[in-house]
Structures are given as C-alpha cells and as structure tokens.
XYZ file of C-alpha atoms in Angstrom:
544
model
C 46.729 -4.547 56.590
C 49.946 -6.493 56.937
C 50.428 -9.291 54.187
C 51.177 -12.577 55.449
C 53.960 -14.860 54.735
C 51.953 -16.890 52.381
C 50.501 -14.400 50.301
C 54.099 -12.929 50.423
C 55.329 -16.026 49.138
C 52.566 -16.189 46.440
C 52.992 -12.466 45.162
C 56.481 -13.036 44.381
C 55.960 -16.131 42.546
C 53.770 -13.961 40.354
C 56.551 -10.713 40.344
C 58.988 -13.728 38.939
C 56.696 -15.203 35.580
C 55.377 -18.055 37.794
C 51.804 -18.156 36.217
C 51.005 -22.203 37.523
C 52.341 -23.963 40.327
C 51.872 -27.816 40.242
C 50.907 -30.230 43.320
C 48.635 -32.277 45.524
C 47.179 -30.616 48.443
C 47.964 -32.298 51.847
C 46.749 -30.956 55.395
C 49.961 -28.916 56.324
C 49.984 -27.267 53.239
C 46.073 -26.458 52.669
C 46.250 -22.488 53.835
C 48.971 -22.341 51.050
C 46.622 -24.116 48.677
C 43.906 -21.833 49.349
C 46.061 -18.135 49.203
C 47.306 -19.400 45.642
C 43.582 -20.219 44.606
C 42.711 -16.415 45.524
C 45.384 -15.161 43.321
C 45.882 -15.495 39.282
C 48.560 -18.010 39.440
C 46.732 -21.461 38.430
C 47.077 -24.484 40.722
C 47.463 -27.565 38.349
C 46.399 -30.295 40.753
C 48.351 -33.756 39.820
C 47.967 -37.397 40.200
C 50.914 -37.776 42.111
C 54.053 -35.280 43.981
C 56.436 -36.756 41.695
C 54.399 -36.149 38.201
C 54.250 -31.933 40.129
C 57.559 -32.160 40.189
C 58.466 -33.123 36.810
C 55.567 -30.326 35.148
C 56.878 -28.261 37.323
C 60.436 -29.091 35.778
C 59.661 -28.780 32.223
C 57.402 -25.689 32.913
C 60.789 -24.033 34.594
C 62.579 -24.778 31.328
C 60.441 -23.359 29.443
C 59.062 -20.310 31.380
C 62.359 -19.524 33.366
C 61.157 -20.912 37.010
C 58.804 -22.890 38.213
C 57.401 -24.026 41.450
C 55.576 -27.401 42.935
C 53.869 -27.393 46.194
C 53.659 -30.265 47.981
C 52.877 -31.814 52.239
C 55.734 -32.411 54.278
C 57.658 -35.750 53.890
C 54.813 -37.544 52.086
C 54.598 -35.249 49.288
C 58.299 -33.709 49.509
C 59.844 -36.723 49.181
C 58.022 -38.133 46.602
C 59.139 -35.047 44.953
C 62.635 -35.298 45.976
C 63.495 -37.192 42.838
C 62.485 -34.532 40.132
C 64.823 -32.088 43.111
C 67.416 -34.227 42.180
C 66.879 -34.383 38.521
C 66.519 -30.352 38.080
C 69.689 -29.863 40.079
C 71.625 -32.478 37.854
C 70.387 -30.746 34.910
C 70.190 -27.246 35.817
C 66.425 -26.063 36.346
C 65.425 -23.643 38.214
C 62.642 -25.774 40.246
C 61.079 -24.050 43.594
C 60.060 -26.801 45.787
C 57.453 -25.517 48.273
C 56.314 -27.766 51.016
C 54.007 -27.591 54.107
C 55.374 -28.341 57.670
C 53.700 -28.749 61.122
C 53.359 -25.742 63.017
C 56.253 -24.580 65.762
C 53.484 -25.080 68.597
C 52.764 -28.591 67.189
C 56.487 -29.714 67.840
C 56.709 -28.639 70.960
C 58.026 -32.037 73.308
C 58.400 -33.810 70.034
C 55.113 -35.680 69.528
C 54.633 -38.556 66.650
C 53.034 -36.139 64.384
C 51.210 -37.943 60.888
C 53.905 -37.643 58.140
C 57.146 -37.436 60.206
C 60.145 -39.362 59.535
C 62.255 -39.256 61.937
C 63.036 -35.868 63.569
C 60.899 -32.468 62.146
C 63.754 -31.080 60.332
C 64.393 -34.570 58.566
C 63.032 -33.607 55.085
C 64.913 -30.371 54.920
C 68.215 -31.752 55.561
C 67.441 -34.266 52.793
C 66.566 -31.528 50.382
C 69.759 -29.657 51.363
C 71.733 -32.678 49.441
C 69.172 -31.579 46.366
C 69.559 -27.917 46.432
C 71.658 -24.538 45.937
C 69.522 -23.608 49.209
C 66.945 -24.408 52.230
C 64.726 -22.188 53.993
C 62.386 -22.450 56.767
C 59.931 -19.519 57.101
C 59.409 -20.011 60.740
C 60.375 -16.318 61.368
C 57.973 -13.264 60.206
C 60.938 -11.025 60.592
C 63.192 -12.831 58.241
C 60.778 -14.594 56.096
C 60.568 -12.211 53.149
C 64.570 -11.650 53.099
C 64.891 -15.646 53.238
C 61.819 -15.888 50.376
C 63.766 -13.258 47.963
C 67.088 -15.256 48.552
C 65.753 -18.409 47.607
C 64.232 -16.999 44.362
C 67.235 -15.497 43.452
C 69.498 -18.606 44.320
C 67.620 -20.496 42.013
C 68.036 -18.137 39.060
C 71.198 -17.255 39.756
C 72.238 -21.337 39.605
C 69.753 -22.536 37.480
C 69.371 -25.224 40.078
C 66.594 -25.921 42.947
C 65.720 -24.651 46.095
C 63.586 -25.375 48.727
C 61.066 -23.121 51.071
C 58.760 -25.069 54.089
C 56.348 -23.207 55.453
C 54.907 -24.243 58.758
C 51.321 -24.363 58.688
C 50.792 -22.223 61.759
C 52.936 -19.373 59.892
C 51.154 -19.634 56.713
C 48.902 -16.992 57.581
C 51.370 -14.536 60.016
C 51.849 -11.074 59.029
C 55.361 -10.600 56.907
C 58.005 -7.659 58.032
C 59.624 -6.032 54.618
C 62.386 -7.166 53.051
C 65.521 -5.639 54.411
C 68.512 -7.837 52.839
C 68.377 -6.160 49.252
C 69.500 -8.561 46.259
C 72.345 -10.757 46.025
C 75.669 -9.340 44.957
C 75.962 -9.197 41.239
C 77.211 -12.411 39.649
C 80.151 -10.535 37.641
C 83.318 -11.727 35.896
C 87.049 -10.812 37.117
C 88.042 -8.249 34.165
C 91.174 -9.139 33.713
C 90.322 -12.754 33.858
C 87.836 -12.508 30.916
C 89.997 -10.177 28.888
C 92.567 -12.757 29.351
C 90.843 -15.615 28.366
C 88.956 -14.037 24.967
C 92.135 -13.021 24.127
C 93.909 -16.631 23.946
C 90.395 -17.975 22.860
C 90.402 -15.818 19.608
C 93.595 -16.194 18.774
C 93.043 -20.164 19.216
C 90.277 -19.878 17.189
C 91.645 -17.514 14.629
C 94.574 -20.160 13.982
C 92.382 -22.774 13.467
C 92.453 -24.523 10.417
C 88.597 -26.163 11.348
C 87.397 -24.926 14.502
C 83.870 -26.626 15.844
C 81.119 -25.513 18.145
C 79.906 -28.064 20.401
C 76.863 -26.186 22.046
C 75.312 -28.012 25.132
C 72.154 -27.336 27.857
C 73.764 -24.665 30.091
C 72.993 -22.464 26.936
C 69.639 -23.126 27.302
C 69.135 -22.803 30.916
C 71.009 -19.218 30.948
C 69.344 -18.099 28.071
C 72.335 -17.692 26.166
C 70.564 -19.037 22.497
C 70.613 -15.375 20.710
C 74.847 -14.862 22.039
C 75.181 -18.072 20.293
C 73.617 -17.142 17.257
C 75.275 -14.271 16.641
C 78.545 -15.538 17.475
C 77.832 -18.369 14.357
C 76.600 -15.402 12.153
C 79.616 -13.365 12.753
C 81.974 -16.174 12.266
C 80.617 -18.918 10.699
C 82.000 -21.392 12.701
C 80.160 -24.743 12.401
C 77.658 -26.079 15.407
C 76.782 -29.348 16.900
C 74.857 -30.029 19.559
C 75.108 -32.098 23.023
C 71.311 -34.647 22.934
C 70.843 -32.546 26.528
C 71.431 -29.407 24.413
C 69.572 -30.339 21.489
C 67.250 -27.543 19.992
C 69.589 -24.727 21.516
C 70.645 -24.044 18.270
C 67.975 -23.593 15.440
C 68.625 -27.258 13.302
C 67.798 -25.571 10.019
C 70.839 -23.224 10.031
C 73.242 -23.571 7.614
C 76.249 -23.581 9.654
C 74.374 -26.830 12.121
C 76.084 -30.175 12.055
C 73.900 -32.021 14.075
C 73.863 -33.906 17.373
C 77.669 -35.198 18.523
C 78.073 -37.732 21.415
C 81.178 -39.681 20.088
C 79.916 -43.536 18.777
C 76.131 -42.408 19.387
C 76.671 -39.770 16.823
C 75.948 -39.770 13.111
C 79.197 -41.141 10.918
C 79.500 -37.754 9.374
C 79.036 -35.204 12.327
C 81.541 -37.947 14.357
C 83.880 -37.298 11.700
C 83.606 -33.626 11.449
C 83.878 -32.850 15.116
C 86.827 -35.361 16.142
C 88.726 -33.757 13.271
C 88.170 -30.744 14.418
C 91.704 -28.447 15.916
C 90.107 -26.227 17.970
C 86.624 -27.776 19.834
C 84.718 -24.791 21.848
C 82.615 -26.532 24.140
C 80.028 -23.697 25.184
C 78.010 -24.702 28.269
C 78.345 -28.488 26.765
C 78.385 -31.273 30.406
C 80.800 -33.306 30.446
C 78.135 -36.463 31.106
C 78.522 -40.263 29.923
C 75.665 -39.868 27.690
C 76.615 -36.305 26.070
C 80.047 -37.923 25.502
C 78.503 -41.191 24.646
C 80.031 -43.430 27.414
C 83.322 -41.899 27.010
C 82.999 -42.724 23.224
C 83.749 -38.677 22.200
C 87.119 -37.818 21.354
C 87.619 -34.680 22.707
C 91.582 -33.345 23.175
C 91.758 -31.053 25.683
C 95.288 -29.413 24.622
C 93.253 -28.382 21.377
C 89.942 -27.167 23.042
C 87.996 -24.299 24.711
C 85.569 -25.731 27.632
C 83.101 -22.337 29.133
C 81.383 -23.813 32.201
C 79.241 -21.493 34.106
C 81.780 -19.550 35.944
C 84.623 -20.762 34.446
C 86.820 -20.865 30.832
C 89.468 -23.483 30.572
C 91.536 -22.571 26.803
C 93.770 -25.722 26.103
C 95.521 -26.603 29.780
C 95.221 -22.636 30.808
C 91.878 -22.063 33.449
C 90.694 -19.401 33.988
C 88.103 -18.967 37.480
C 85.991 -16.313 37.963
C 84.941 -15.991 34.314
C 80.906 -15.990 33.419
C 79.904 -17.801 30.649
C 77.584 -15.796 29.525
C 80.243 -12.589 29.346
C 82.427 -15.003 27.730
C 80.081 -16.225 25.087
C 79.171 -12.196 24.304
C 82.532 -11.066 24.394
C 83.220 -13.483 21.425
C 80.252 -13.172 19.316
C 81.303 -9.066 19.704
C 84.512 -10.159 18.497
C 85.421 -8.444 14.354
C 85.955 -12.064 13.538
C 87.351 -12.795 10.143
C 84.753 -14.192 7.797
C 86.150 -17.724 6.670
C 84.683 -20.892 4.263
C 85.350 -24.184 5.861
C 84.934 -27.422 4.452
C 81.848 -28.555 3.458
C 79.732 -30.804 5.684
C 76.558 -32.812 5.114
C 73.858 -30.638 6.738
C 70.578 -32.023 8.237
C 67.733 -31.008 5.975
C 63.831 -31.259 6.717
C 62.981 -34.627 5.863
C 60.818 -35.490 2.941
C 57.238 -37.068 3.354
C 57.751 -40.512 4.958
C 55.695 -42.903 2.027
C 54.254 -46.015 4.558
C 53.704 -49.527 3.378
C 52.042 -52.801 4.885
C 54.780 -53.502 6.538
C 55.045 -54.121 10.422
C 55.929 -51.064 12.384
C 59.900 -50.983 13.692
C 61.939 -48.280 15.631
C 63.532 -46.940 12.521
C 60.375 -46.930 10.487
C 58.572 -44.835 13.711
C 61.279 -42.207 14.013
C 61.359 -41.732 10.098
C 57.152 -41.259 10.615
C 57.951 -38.933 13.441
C 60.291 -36.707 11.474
C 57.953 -36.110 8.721
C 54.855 -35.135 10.890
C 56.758 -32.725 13.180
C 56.394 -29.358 12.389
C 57.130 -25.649 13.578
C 54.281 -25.386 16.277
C 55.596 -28.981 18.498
C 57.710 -29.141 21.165
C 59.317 -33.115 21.038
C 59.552 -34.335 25.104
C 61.553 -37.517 24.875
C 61.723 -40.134 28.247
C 65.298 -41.827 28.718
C 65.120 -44.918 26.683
C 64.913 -45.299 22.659
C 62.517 -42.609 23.111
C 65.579 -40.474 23.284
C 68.030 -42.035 21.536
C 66.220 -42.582 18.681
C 64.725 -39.260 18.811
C 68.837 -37.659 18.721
C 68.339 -37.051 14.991
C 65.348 -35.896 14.175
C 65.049 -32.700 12.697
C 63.449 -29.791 15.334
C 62.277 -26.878 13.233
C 63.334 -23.712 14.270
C 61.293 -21.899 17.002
C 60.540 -25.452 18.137
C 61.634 -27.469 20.850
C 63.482 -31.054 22.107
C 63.448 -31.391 25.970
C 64.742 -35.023 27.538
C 66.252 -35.794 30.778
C 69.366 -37.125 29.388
C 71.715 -36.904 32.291
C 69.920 -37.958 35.307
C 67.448 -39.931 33.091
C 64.820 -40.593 35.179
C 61.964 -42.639 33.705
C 58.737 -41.016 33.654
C 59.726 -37.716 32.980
C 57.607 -36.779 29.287
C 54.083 -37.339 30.272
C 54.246 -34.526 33.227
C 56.491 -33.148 31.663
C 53.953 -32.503 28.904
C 51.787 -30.407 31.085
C 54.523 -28.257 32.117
C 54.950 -27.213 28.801
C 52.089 -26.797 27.755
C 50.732 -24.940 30.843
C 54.335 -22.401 30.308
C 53.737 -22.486 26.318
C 50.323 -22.935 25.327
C 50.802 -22.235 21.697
C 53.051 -25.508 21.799
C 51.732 -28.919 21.158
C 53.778 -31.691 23.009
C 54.496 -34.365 21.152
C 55.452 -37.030 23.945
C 57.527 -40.227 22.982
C 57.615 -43.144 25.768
C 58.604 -46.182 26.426
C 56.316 -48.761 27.911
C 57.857 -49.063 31.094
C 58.691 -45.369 31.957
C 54.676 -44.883 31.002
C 53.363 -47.345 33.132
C 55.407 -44.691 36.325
C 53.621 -41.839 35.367
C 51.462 -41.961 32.345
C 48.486 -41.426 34.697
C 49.362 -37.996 34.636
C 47.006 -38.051 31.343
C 44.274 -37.562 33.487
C 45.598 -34.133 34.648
C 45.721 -33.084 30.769
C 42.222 -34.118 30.336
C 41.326 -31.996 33.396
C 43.245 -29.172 32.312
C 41.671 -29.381 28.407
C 45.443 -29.805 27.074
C 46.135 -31.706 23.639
C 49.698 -33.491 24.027
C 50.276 -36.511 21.454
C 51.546 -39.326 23.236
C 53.512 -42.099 21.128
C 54.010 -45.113 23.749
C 56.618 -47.149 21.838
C 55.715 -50.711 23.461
C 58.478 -53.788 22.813
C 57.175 -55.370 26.255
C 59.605 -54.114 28.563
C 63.344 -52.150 29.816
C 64.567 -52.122 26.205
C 67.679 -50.141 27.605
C 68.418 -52.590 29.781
C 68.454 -55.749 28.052
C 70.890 -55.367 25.562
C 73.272 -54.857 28.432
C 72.060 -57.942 30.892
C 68.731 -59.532 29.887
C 66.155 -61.505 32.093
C 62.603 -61.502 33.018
C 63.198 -58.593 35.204
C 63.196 -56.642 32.251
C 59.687 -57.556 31.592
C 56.630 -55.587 31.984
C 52.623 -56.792 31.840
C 50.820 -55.734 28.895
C 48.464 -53.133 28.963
C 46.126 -51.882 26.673
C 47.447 -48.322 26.147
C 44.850 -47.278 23.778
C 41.956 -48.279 25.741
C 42.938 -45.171 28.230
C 40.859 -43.198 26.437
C 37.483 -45.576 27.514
C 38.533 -45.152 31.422
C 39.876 -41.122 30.625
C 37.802 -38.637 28.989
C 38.706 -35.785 26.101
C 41.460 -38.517 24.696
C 41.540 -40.729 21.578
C 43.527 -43.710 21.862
C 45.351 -45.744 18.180
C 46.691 -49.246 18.245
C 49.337 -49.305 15.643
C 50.914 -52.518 14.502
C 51.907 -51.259 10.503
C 53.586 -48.409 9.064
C 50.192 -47.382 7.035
C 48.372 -47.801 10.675
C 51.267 -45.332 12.076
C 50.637 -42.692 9.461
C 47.149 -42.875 9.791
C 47.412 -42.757 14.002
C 49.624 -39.382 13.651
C 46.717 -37.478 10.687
C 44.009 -38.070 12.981
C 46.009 -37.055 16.153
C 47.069 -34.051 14.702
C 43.359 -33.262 13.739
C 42.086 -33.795 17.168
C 43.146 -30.225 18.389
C 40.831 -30.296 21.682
C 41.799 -33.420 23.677
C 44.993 -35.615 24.097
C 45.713 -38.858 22.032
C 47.773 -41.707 22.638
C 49.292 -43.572 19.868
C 49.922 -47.355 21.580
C 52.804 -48.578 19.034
C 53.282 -52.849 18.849
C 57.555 -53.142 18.749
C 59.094 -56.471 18.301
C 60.791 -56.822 21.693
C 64.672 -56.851 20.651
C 64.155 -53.977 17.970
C 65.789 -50.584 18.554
C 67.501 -47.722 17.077
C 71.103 -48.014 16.015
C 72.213 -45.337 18.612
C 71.192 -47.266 21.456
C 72.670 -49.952 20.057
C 76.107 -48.544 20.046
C 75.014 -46.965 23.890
C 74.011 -50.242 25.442
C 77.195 -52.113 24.003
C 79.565 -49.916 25.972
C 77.474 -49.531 29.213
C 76.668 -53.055 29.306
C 80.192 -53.482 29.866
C 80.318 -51.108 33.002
C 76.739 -53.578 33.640
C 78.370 -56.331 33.884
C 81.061 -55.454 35.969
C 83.431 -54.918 32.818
C-alpha cells in the first residue's frame, strides 16, 4: 500500500527524535491531526497557536527539533511570532500548517481563514524561515519534506511545510533528491585560521573565553569543554548562552554583558588581550546595550560559518571544525591570574521582612538544584536570574534576543515534554503571564509539575524605568487563586521572605501537579542589572 503524504510527513518526524508535536486542531489541518494520533508521537493540544509555538521552541532546544501544527492563517499566524523568535535565536522549529485543498481554490473563492490571496501566509513565513514548502505535489513531496528537515538542522533556524487538506491523505512517490551536500569547511581556510588563532592565543598574556548560544544550538558543549580542559583558558558566558558551560567549573567566570555584568567578571574580560568569542551574538542585550568592551584588533569572533582572528576573516570556515580543531590543539598548560569564581550559594536564612527582587533571586539560588531546568521570560525574570548559579547537568533557557513576553510558561511544557526527568522552574513577570500563563491548563492536562514564580510589581517593570505612565500598568489578578479555576495545581501568595521560603518547600514537595508561587513586589523594585539595562535603553526610548 502506498503511504501518503501525511503519514510520510509524520514518520519522518519520528526518524528525526520528534516524540510530541504541539498545536490546536483547525478544519484544514484535522486529517493531519488524526495520522499523528495513530502514530507514537504525542499531540500536546494547547490553549492557543502561539503558546504551540513557543513549547514547541523550547522542546527543539532541548530535544534537537521540534514541530507545531497549526490551521492556515488563523493558527499560522498566530504562530508566526515564536517563527520569528526561533529564527532570531537559532531553533530548529518545524512549523506545520493546514491549507485548503487545490480543488477548493479553483476561481478564487472567499474561503474561511484567507487573508488575502491563498499563498499569503507562506510568503509571510518565507520572511521567518531558512525555507517554505508546499506539498501540493505527490511526486515531489517527500524530496521537499526531507529538505525542509534538513534545512532546519543544518541552520538551526525554522522552516515551514503546508499541507493542503485534499493532499493530506495522497499516496507519496520515494524520495529521489538524496541529502543535502555536506556542510564542510574550505581546508586551507581552517588550517589558516587555527593557525593565527593559536598563535594569538599562545601569545596571550590573559586570553578569555566568551562562550555564547550558537554553542548550544550546534551541540558544540563537549568541544568546548575539552578545549577549557586542555588549556585552561578561563570562560564566561553570553545570558543567551548561559548554562552552555557547566557553572561549577573551575576555570567559569560567570555571565559577561559589559555594565549588566558582575564588577569582577566585567573586569576580568575587558582586560582580557586576546577575547575568543565562540558562537557568542553580537546582540544589544549579550553586549549589554553596547556597554561590552570588546576590541576587535585583539579578538577571535567563530560565527557559524565563519572565523574572523583580529581584522583577518576568514569565510567558509565551520564553527564547529574550528572549535575541534582547537580543543585538539597540544596547547601549553598555563596558570593565569586568579579570578573570583561563582560558588553554590549557601542556604538563604529568611526573616519577616517584606519580599524584594534581590531577596527572591537569593531564595531562588538556594532552592535550585541539579534536577531543574530555570526558563526565564524577558523582564527581571531574566535579568535578575543572569547570576544565579545553574548546577551542572542543569539548564537556563530565556529568550534574550528577540525577547518576546510570554515565552516561560509554554515554554515549560516543551521542556518538560523533551526532558521529563527535568523540573521547570518558571520565573515571570506579571505582565508577560497574563499573555500566556493560561498555558497552565495544558500542564495540568498533560500531568506535568513546572514551578511557576510570577514576580508581580503591578505592571511593565522593564519599561518604566525608561518612560513611565499608566500604560505600564496592568489589573491585578489573583495569581494564586488559578489553582481553584485549574485542577492538579497549588497556588502561594507570598508577601515575606519567611512566606517565600515556605512557598518554594512545599512546591518542591508537590511532585505530581504544577504550583504557582504569586510573589507581592513593590512596584519600582528591581534587580541592579536591569537597572544598569533600562538606564542606557531608556535613552534610545526616549529618542536619546
């Protein structure tokens, strides 16, 4: 019998590690729905496209890919945002969407769901992606299938496959096209630039890693590590690359972003004479609005397919041969000076005092432990979260580039659903939960246990510092009280330190369901590194 194009499309999800897609079922994409529900891969059903998209997000971090099926226009475009966020931060999303049928378009009727001509979502989603497809032929369906699946890993980026419903169920011809080229380095290119890289390195007097996300989305961790063992060159850490290095090694300095930074790993890394930047982007927030000082006469920048030593670049160069070829390298064994290494914090003792940012991150590094993976919304949320101390084997995940809001909750059940021996410990701000924190419903359904810590200080805390009015204000909700209207949840209201410590022991104890801990902030408190970030953007804010 001859497979059709959707249960094509399903067994090579599978043949890839895709164990869970993420969606909402819509009428042109119900045939789909129903081929994945016959096969192993587990639909988790959503509240809303743009909460699939982000799981589905997170869940490709973790797992390698991942893939969200949505309706055409309705559902795709509602998950064009988390598109756009996975291709600004490199994840390797599949974004699968129903479409009408060829005979339904036929004179160009007013179909339900169409925008403005049938191929109008795809062309958007061309802006979003490394590639498009339409599997409106049987003959080249598989070949275009295998190409977008391969796209995506090669890039670490998304891409995007519509399936018209009337072909959902049409019998598939084999693949003919064969994989994609190999993604190789020019020899002499590489060879080239180790050789000025080492000898850059070698004359250092106190070279620095600075070790970013690419690292993470190529899998390039265990290169990195051994390069650090072999040469014992010290590592910090881009806040999108945090966790890509394990925090308890000796030879970690901690998170750098120029003035968002910790005085002492500033100081270290803009005194360093030779910076490699492995992987690291070269955004506003990894450099801390411009704040980094990074020379780049004195440094060694690997992008993906490219190695720039001082002013020399060098194209056509993998990082991920370029990385190996260096931690291969008989490196000379060297002491440098002595930095102040981040250690696991000591048990955080709580008083009767009311709760503040600083007091809730100190609370936060005390309870983490091995087993949690920390997913931190744009806001203090991540800033605040920059320095705490993720064990090894653990996690950090944030959207700190595009930084859309309501990215951890999903988020949380992408994880979990890719690594289920991880508990997600979510931290949120009011106003990004009040986007998507419905999506707690979907972890009740699905029996999953994340921790949510809604830090509430009435409002866009980011945005106030920087140009305050009542736009920046939010209503009040009764966070905690979720777990009356949701069940398998507990819910805290935390106004004191003893109250916080208290929240987080019974949370941790409650294994089989989710809990949210709803924490009272005064609304002008927050961390010290979004201070120092909302001074300099509110100057770009405010015209400046």
């Amino acid at each position: 019998m001859t497979e059709s194009i959707s249960a094509y499309l399903v067994r090579r999800l599978q043949e890839e590690g895709v164990n869970h897609v993420f969606g909402v079922p819509g009428d042109y994409c119900l045939t789909l729905f129903s081929e994945f529900e016959r096969s192993p891969i587990q639909i988790i059903n959503t509240c809303d496209e743009q909460g699939a998209g982000f799981a589905a997000d997170a869940y490709a971090r973790i797992n390698g890919i991942g893939a969200c099926v949505v309706t055409y226009c309705v559902g795709g475009l509602k998950a064009a945002n988390a598109a756009a966020q996975a291709y600004a931060e490199r994840s390797p999303l599949i974004i699968i969407s129903g479409a009408p049928g060829r005979r339904e378009r036929l004179r160009n009727p007013l179909l339900h769901h169409k925008v403005k001509d049938f191929d109008t979502q795809i062309r958007i989603f061309r802006e979003l992606t490394v590639g498009t497809a339409s599997l409106d032929d049987p003959l080249s369906a598989a070949d275009e299938i295998d190409r977008m699946f391969a796209l995506a890993k090669r890039h670490s980026r998304p891409v995007y496959i519509e399936l018209p419903r009337d072909m959902a169920l049409a019998g598939i011809a084999p693949a003919t096209s064969g994989p994609l080229p190999p993604d190789s380095s020019d020899g002499e290119a590489l060879d080239a630039a180790v050789e000025e890289a080492v000898a850059r390195v070698s004359e250092a007097r106190r070279p620095v890693i600075l070790a970013g996300e690419e690292l993470h989305r190529f899998h390039l961790q265990q290169p990195l590590a051994a390069l650090v063992e072999r040469s014992g060159i010290p590592v910090a850490a881009t806040i999108l690359g945090k966790s890509v290095f394990p925090e308890c090694h000796p030879s970690y300095l901690g998170v750098y972003g120029g003035a968002l930074s910790l005085e002492s790993v500033q100081r270290y890394v803009e005194s360093s004479d030779c910076l490699l930047l492995l992987g690291a982007m070269m955004t506003d927030v990894n450099l801390g609005v411009y704040t980094a000082s990074i020379n780049r006469r004195t440094s060694i920048y690997s992008a993906k397919d490219r190695v720039s030593v001082g002013l020399h670049t060098y194209d056509d160069v993998r990082m991920e041969d370029f990385i190996a070829a260096l931690s291969k390298h008989d490196w000379e064994k060297r002491r440098f000076e002595p930095f102040d290494h981040p250690r696991h914090p000591g048990p955080f003792v709580p008083a009767d005092r009311k709760m503040t940012v600083a007091a809730l991150f100190h609370h936060i590094n005390a309870f983490l432990d091995k087993n949690m993976i920390v997913i931190a919304d744009p806001g203090d949320a991540l800033f605040g979260a920059s320095d705490l101390f993720i064990s090894d084997g653990a996690h950090f995940l944030a959207p700190a580039y595009y930084a859309s809001l309501g990215f951890a909750v999903p988020a949380a059940i992408g994880v979990k659903a890719a690594a289920p021996k991880l508990r997600p410990l979510v931290l949120v701000g009011d106003g990004a939960f009040q986007m998507t924190g419905i999506e707690i419903s979907t972890a009740a359904r699905f029996g999953m246990n994340p921790i949510v810590v809604v830090l509430d200080n009435g409002g866009y805390g980011t945005e106030r510092p920087m140009l305050d009015g009542a736009f920046n204000d939010i209503s009040s909700w009764r966070y905690a009280e979720l777990a009356k209207a949701i069940p398998g949840g507990r819910g805290f209201e935390v106004e004191t330190e003893r109250e916080m410590e208290a929240a987080l022991i019974e949370a941790r104890s409650n294994v089989s369901g989710w809990s949210l801990i709803h924490v009272a902030l005064d609304r002008d408190d927050r961390s010290s590194a979004l201070k120092r970030f909302t001074a300099k953007l509110g100057e770009r804010a405010r015209g400046g």
